Amino acid sequence: MNLVLFEEHELQTGGLLVLSDVRAEHIRKVLGLLVDDSLRIGMINGTLGRGTVLSIDAEAVTLAVQLDREPPPLVPVELILALPRPIMLQRILKQAATIGVGRIHLLRSAKVEKSFFHSPALLPEKIRERLLEGLAQATVDTRLPEVCIHPLFKVFVQDALPELEGCRLLAHPGVLPTLPEVFPRSKERILLAVGPEGGWNDYEVSCFLEQGFAAFAMGSRILHVDTAVAVLLGQLALLRTLTAG
Amino acid sequence: MNLVLFEEHELQTGGLLVLSDVRAEHIRKVLGLLVDDSLRIGMINGTLGRGTVLSIDAEAVTLAVQLDREPPPLVPVELILALPRPIMLQRILKQAATIGVGRIHLLRSAKVEKSFFHSPALLPEKIRERLLEGLAQATVDTRLPEVCIHPLFKVFVQDALPELEGCRLLAHPGVLPTLPEVFPRSKERILLAVGPEGGWNDYEVSCFLEQGFAAFAMGSRILHVDTAVAVLLGQLALLRTLTAG
């Protein structure tokens, strides 16, 4: 936990924050702070700053809060993922929040097991926990990514996808173009679709192509989805820098 | 398991392979193969091809092996990592094997807990398991990365590091240069050093710089080591492609 996050409604008048849950325990046991020490804090979906310990005991930690910094820009990439298996999903949610993705779509695909949609990992409070962990890791950001769950592929493609803005890129093994070849020269946002490890099926690929997606391949090695997402977000960030320069 | 791997000594005369362990179970239960079906197989550190099921029962699976394909080139990047905590280490080993890293150095750093060096995750057979999982994921490679453990930072820097070849890059938060600015124009190998999440300390950084490393920063967000490694390997691969073009 490189950053202690709190909700706006937790902030009391006079800029006081009283913590008595795992965050208090973290401040006491892991950080080992004493009165007058300070730590990085951030208001969820708000600004960041420092909290100075006013009092600390076994019950609670009281901080004087000073917020003075905006989080850095989000990554201009919106992720569209075939719903991964729960353990992988948890890792990807955390990772995406750390990297600064603003919105993630999780959708049904022929190669996604139906049971994944009934996993407790998809409960709103569980998703939120993972995202907060990701923000606490990132250290500099407070903005919770939006997570949209689409249990029907066709409904997503017909109703949700046409409303989404950005240059549409589809990671798909076996095609010839590479990422630099499909990367847009303009500075528009990117909608990046990454399939399940077995790949999208032919029908799904044709739906994406009809909706204006350009397919590209990542090479012959089959990466786990979390690795593929990290690699692609890294490459997109780099391409954006190089194009801007 | 996208690829079933076996040892050279397991191959019998006439190209027969008899499996009776988890691999046989995978072929029976997950792949559900029958006689005359075939699957992707590879000889560890050797060639790849297909195995055709000659017989299959509760005891064993016998395959007729046909090897006819070389694995793709390894990634020309050698990783130098401060030893991560065991659960992260396991993930990184697997991921590095999947991506095609040839050699990984794990070393002591001031911010690495000493206990990590006594973790069962560092036993040779455990390391090998994780690497094989990574290769089975990658689907197209059989080459086990070499993993070198360096329990003393100074000994690594003085004795091992001078022998390593390649352009030396150090990921280090807070410096100004970015990866494209320190990336070599020549096609040489890269030695990439990635610190613990708390960062290398000043002494460690000065040792790397004395040994010819160029430091670069990845931005303000603090990524988990596995995410950082995937992002960097993705960016290095992209820079190599763009430079070659």
Short mmCIF file of N, CA and C in Angstrom, two decimals, chain B residues 125-219:
data_model
loop_
_atom_site.label_atom_id
_atom_site.label_comp_id
_atom_site.label_asym_id
_atom_site.label_seq_id
_atom_site.Cartn_x
_atom_site.Cartn_y
_atom_site.Cartn_z
N GLU B 125 14.13 -27.41 -8.57
CA GLU B 125 12.99 -28.11 -9.19
C GLU B 125 11.75 -27.22 -9.23
N LYS B 126 11.63 -26.30 -8.26
CA LYS B 126 10.48 -25.38 -8.28
C LYS B 126 10.64 -24.34 -9.38
N ILE B 127 11.86 -23.84 -9.53
CA ILE B 127 12.13 -22.89 -10.61
C ILE B 127 11.82 -23.54 -11.95
N ARG B 128 12.29 -24.78 -12.09
CA ARG B 128 12.09 -25.51 -13.35
C ARG B 128 10.60 -25.72 -13.66
N GLU B 129 9.81 -26.03 -12.62
CA GLU B 129 8.37 -26.19 -12.81
C GLU B 129 7.74 -24.93 -13.39
N ARG B 130 8.10 -23.78 -12.80
CA ARG B 130 7.51 -22.52 -13.25
C ARG B 130 7.93 -22.21 -14.69
N LEU B 131 9.22 -22.49 -15.01
CA LEU B 131 9.70 -22.21 -16.36
C LEU B 131 9.00 -23.11 -17.38
N LEU B 132 8.81 -24.39 -17.00
CA LEU B 132 8.11 -25.31 -17.91
C LEU B 132 6.66 -24.87 -18.13
N GLU B 133 6.02 -24.39 -17.07
CA GLU B 133 4.66 -23.85 -17.22
C GLU B 133 4.65 -22.70 -18.23
N GLY B 134 5.67 -21.86 -18.13
CA GLY B 134 5.76 -20.73 -19.05
C GLY B 134 5.93 -21.18 -20.49
N LEU B 135 6.76 -22.20 -20.70
CA LEU B 135 6.96 -22.72 -22.06
C LEU B 135 5.69 -23.40 -22.57
N ALA B 136 5.01 -24.12 -21.69
CA ALA B 136 3.77 -24.80 -22.11
C ALA B 136 2.71 -23.76 -22.50
N GLN B 137 2.76 -22.58 -21.86
CA GLN B 137 1.85 -21.48 -22.21
C GLN B 137 2.22 -20.88 -23.57
N ALA B 138 3.54 -20.64 -23.76
CA ALA B 138 4.00 -19.97 -24.99
C ALA B 138 3.64 -20.75 -26.24
N THR B 139 3.63 -22.10 -26.12
CA THR B 139 3.19 -23.00 -27.19
C THR B 139 4.26 -23.31 -28.23
N VAL B 140 5.17 -22.35 -28.48
CA VAL B 140 6.09 -22.52 -29.60
C VAL B 140 7.55 -22.67 -29.18
N ASP B 141 7.81 -22.68 -27.87
CA ASP B 141 9.22 -22.71 -27.44
C ASP B 141 9.46 -23.85 -26.46
N THR B 142 10.71 -24.35 -26.46
CA THR B 142 11.09 -25.47 -25.59
C THR B 142 12.29 -25.12 -24.71
N ARG B 143 12.87 -23.95 -24.92
CA ARG B 143 14.14 -23.64 -24.26
C ARG B 143 13.94 -23.06 -22.87
N LEU B 144 14.45 -23.78 -21.89
CA LEU B 144 14.38 -23.33 -20.50
C LEU B 144 15.32 -22.16 -20.30
N PRO B 145 14.80 -21.03 -19.80
CA PRO B 145 15.73 -19.94 -19.46
C PRO B 145 16.70 -20.39 -18.38
N GLU B 146 17.89 -19.81 -18.41
CA GLU B 146 18.87 -20.06 -17.34
C GLU B 146 18.57 -19.08 -16.21
N VAL B 147 18.53 -19.57 -14.99
CA VAL B 147 18.25 -18.70 -13.84
C VAL B 147 19.47 -18.71 -12.91
N CYS B 148 20.07 -17.54 -12.69
CA CYS B 148 21.27 -17.43 -11.85
C CYS B 148 20.91 -16.66 -10.58
N ILE B 149 21.23 -17.24 -9.44
CA ILE B 149 20.90 -16.60 -8.16
C ILE B 149 22.17 -16.02 -7.55
N HIS B 150 22.10 -14.75 -7.18
CA HIS B 150 23.27 -14.05 -6.65
C HIS B 150 22.93 -13.52 -5.26
N PRO B 151 23.32 -14.25 -4.21
CA PRO B 151 22.91 -13.83 -2.85
C PRO B 151 23.68 -12.61 -2.34
N LEU B 152 24.76 -12.22 -3.05
CA LEU B 152 25.52 -11.04 -2.62
C LEU B 152 25.61 -10.03 -3.76
N PHE B 153 25.08 -8.85 -3.52
CA PHE B 153 25.03 -7.82 -4.56
C PHE B 153 26.44 -7.48 -5.07
N LYS B 154 27.35 -7.27 -4.12
CA LYS B 154 28.69 -6.82 -4.48
C LYS B 154 29.42 -7.85 -5.33
N VAL B 155 29.27 -9.11 -4.97
CA VAL B 155 29.93 -10.18 -5.72
C VAL B 155 29.36 -10.24 -7.14
N PHE B 156 28.06 -10.07 -7.26
CA PHE B 156 27.45 -10.04 -8.59
C PHE B 156 28.05 -8.91 -9.42
N VAL B 157 28.07 -7.73 -8.83
CA VAL B 157 28.52 -6.55 -9.57
C VAL B 157 30.00 -6.66 -9.94
N GLN B 158 30.81 -7.20 -9.02
CA GLN B 158 32.26 -7.24 -9.28
C GLN B 158 32.67 -8.41 -10.16
N ASP B 159 32.03 -9.57 -9.96
CA ASP B 159 32.51 -10.77 -10.65
C ASP B 159 31.65 -11.19 -11.84
N ALA B 160 30.34 -11.15 -11.67
CA ALA B 160 29.47 -11.68 -12.74
C ALA B 160 29.16 -10.62 -13.80
N LEU B 161 28.82 -9.43 -13.35
CA LEU B 161 28.36 -8.39 -14.27
C LEU B 161 29.38 -8.04 -15.36
N PRO B 162 30.69 -7.90 -15.03
CA PRO B 162 31.63 -7.54 -16.09
C PRO B 162 31.68 -8.56 -17.23
N GLU B 163 31.27 -9.80 -16.97
CA GLU B 163 31.32 -10.85 -17.99
C GLU B 163 30.09 -10.82 -18.90
N LEU B 164 29.06 -10.09 -18.50
CA LEU B 164 27.81 -10.12 -19.27
C LEU B 164 27.87 -9.13 -20.43
N GLU B 165 27.37 -9.57 -21.58
CA GLU B 165 27.45 -8.73 -22.77
C GLU B 165 26.12 -8.05 -23.07
N GLY B 166 26.20 -6.86 -23.65
CA GLY B 166 24.98 -6.19 -24.09
C GLY B 166 24.94 -4.75 -23.64
N CYS B 167 24.03 -4.01 -24.23
CA CYS B 167 23.81 -2.62 -23.87
C CYS B 167 23.11 -2.59 -22.52
N ARG B 168 23.62 -1.82 -21.58
CA ARG B 168 23.20 -1.91 -20.18
C ARG B 168 22.19 -0.83 -19.82
N LEU B 169 20.99 -1.26 -19.50
CA LEU B 169 19.90 -0.33 -19.18
C LEU B 169 19.36 -0.60 -17.78
N LEU B 170 19.12 0.48 -17.05
CA LEU B 170 18.66 0.38 -15.67
C LEU B 170 17.35 1.13 -15.50
N ALA B 171 16.27 0.39 -15.22
CA ALA B 171 15.00 1.06 -14.94
C ALA B 171 15.09 1.64 -13.53
N HIS B 172 14.91 2.95 -13.43
CA HIS B 172 15.08 3.59 -12.12
C HIS B 172 14.18 4.82 -12.03
N PRO B 173 13.24 4.81 -11.06
CA PRO B 173 12.30 5.93 -10.99
C PRO B 173 13.02 7.24 -10.65
N GLY B 174 12.50 8.32 -11.21
CA GLY B 174 12.99 9.64 -10.80
C GLY B 174 14.04 10.23 -11.72
N VAL B 175 14.64 9.43 -12.61
CA VAL B 175 15.61 10.03 -13.54
C VAL B 175 14.85 10.60 -14.74
N LEU B 176 15.52 11.41 -15.55
CA LEU B 176 14.84 12.08 -16.65
C LEU B 176 14.74 11.26 -17.94
N PRO B 177 15.83 10.57 -18.36
CA PRO B 177 15.75 9.90 -19.67
C PRO B 177 14.63 8.85 -19.71
N THR B 178 14.06 8.66 -20.91
CA THR B 178 13.06 7.62 -21.10
C THR B 178 13.69 6.48 -21.90
N LEU B 179 13.00 5.38 -22.00
CA LEU B 179 13.56 4.20 -22.68
C LEU B 179 14.00 4.50 -24.12
N PRO B 180 13.18 5.17 -24.95
CA PRO B 180 13.65 5.42 -26.33
C PRO B 180 14.94 6.24 -26.36
N GLU B 181 15.17 7.07 -25.33
CA GLU B 181 16.37 7.91 -25.32
C GLU B 181 17.63 7.13 -25.00
N VAL B 182 17.50 6.02 -24.29
CA VAL B 182 18.71 5.24 -23.95
C VAL B 182 18.82 3.97 -24.80
N PHE B 183 17.81 3.70 -25.62
CA PHE B 183 17.82 2.47 -26.43
C PHE B 183 18.92 2.56 -27.49
N PRO B 184 19.74 1.49 -27.63
CA PRO B 184 20.87 1.56 -28.57
C PRO B 184 20.39 1.47 -30.02
N ARG B 185 21.09 2.17 -30.90
CA ARG B 185 20.74 2.11 -32.33
C ARG B 185 21.28 0.84 -32.97
N SER B 186 22.33 0.29 -32.38
CA SER B 186 22.88 -0.96 -32.90
C SER B 186 21.96 -2.11 -32.50
N LYS B 187 22.24 -3.30 -33.02
CA LYS B 187 21.34 -4.43 -32.75
C LYS B 187 21.84 -5.29 -31.61
N GLU B 188 22.66 -4.74 -30.75
CA GLU B 188 23.23 -5.57 -29.69
C GLU B 188 22.18 -6.06 -28.69
N ARG B 189 22.58 -7.07 -27.94
CA ARG B 189 21.74 -7.58 -26.86
C ARG B 189 21.53 -6.50 -25.81
N ILE B 190 20.53 -6.71 -24.98
CA ILE B 190 20.29 -5.75 -23.90
C ILE B 190 20.34 -6.44 -22.55
N LEU B 191 21.03 -5.81 -21.63
CA LEU B 191 21.03 -6.23 -20.22
C LEU B 191 20.10 -5.27 -19.51
N LEU B 192 18.97 -5.77 -19.02
CA LEU B 192 17.97 -4.89 -18.43
C LEU B 192 17.88 -5.15 -16.93
N ALA B 193 18.20 -4.13 -16.12
CA ALA B 193 18.12 -4.27 -14.67
C ALA B 193 16.86 -3.59 -14.14
N VAL B 194 16.07 -4.33 -13.37
CA VAL B 194 14.83 -3.81 -12.79
C VAL B 194 14.90 -4.01 -11.27
N GLY B 195 14.72 -2.94 -10.52
CA GLY B 195 14.92 -2.99 -9.08
C GLY B 195 13.73 -3.56 -8.32
N PRO B 196 13.88 -3.62 -7.00
CA PRO B 196 12.76 -4.01 -6.15
C PRO B 196 11.73 -2.89 -6.16
N GLU B 197 10.51 -3.17 -5.62
CA GLU B 197 9.48 -2.12 -5.72
C GLU B 197 9.86 -0.85 -4.94
N GLY B 198 10.69 -1.01 -3.90
CA GLY B 198 11.16 0.18 -3.20
C GLY B 198 12.30 0.88 -3.93
N GLY B 199 12.77 0.29 -5.04
CA GLY B 199 13.88 0.88 -5.81
C GLY B 199 15.24 0.40 -5.32
N TRP B 200 16.25 0.47 -6.19
CA TRP B 200 17.63 0.21 -5.76
C TRP B 200 18.04 1.35 -4.82
N ASN B 201 18.97 1.12 -3.91
CA ASN B 201 19.43 2.25 -3.10
C ASN B 201 20.58 2.98 -3.83
N ASP B 202 21.02 4.10 -3.25
CA ASP B 202 22.00 4.95 -3.95
C ASP B 202 23.28 4.20 -4.28
N TYR B 203 23.74 3.38 -3.33
CA TYR B 203 24.97 2.62 -3.56
C TYR B 203 24.79 1.67 -4.74
N GLU B 204 23.67 0.98 -4.76
CA GLU B 204 23.41 0.03 -5.85
C GLU B 204 23.34 0.74 -7.20
N VAL B 205 22.65 1.87 -7.22
CA VAL B 205 22.55 2.63 -8.48
C VAL B 205 23.95 3.05 -8.93
N SER B 206 24.78 3.51 -7.99
CA SER B 206 26.11 3.98 -8.39
C SER B 206 26.94 2.80 -8.93
N CYS B 207 26.77 1.60 -8.35
CA CYS B 207 27.48 0.42 -8.88
C CYS B 207 27.06 0.14 -10.32
N PHE B 208 25.76 0.19 -10.59
CA PHE B 208 25.28 -0.06 -11.96
C PHE B 208 25.83 1.00 -12.92
N LEU B 209 25.78 2.27 -12.49
CA LEU B 209 26.25 3.34 -13.37
C LEU B 209 27.74 3.18 -13.66
N GLU B 210 28.53 2.82 -12.63
CA GLU B 210 29.96 2.58 -12.85
C GLU B 210 30.22 1.47 -13.86
N GLN B 211 29.29 0.52 -13.91
CA GLN B 211 29.43 -0.61 -14.84
C GLN B 211 28.80 -0.31 -16.19
N GLY B 212 28.55 0.97 -16.44
CA GLY B 212 28.13 1.36 -17.79
C GLY B 212 26.63 1.32 -18.04
N PHE B 213 25.83 1.20 -16.99
CA PHE B 213 24.37 1.20 -17.20
C PHE B 213 23.87 2.62 -17.45
N ALA B 214 22.90 2.74 -18.34
CA ALA B 214 22.20 4.01 -18.55
C ALA B 214 20.85 3.91 -17.85
N ALA B 215 20.57 4.86 -16.96
CA ALA B 215 19.31 4.82 -16.21
C ALA B 215 18.19 5.50 -17.01
N PHE B 216 16.99 4.93 -16.91
CA PHE B 216 15.81 5.55 -17.54
C PHE B 216 14.63 5.36 -16.61
N ALA B 217 13.61 6.22 -16.77
CA ALA B 217 12.42 6.12 -15.92
C ALA B 217 11.22 5.66 -16.75
N MET B 218 10.24 5.07 -16.07
CA MET B 218 9.07 4.51 -16.74
C MET B 218 7.81 5.35 -16.52
N GLY B 219 7.95 6.52 -15.91
CA GLY B 219 6.76 7.32 -15.61
C GLY B 219 6.50 7.31 -14.11
#
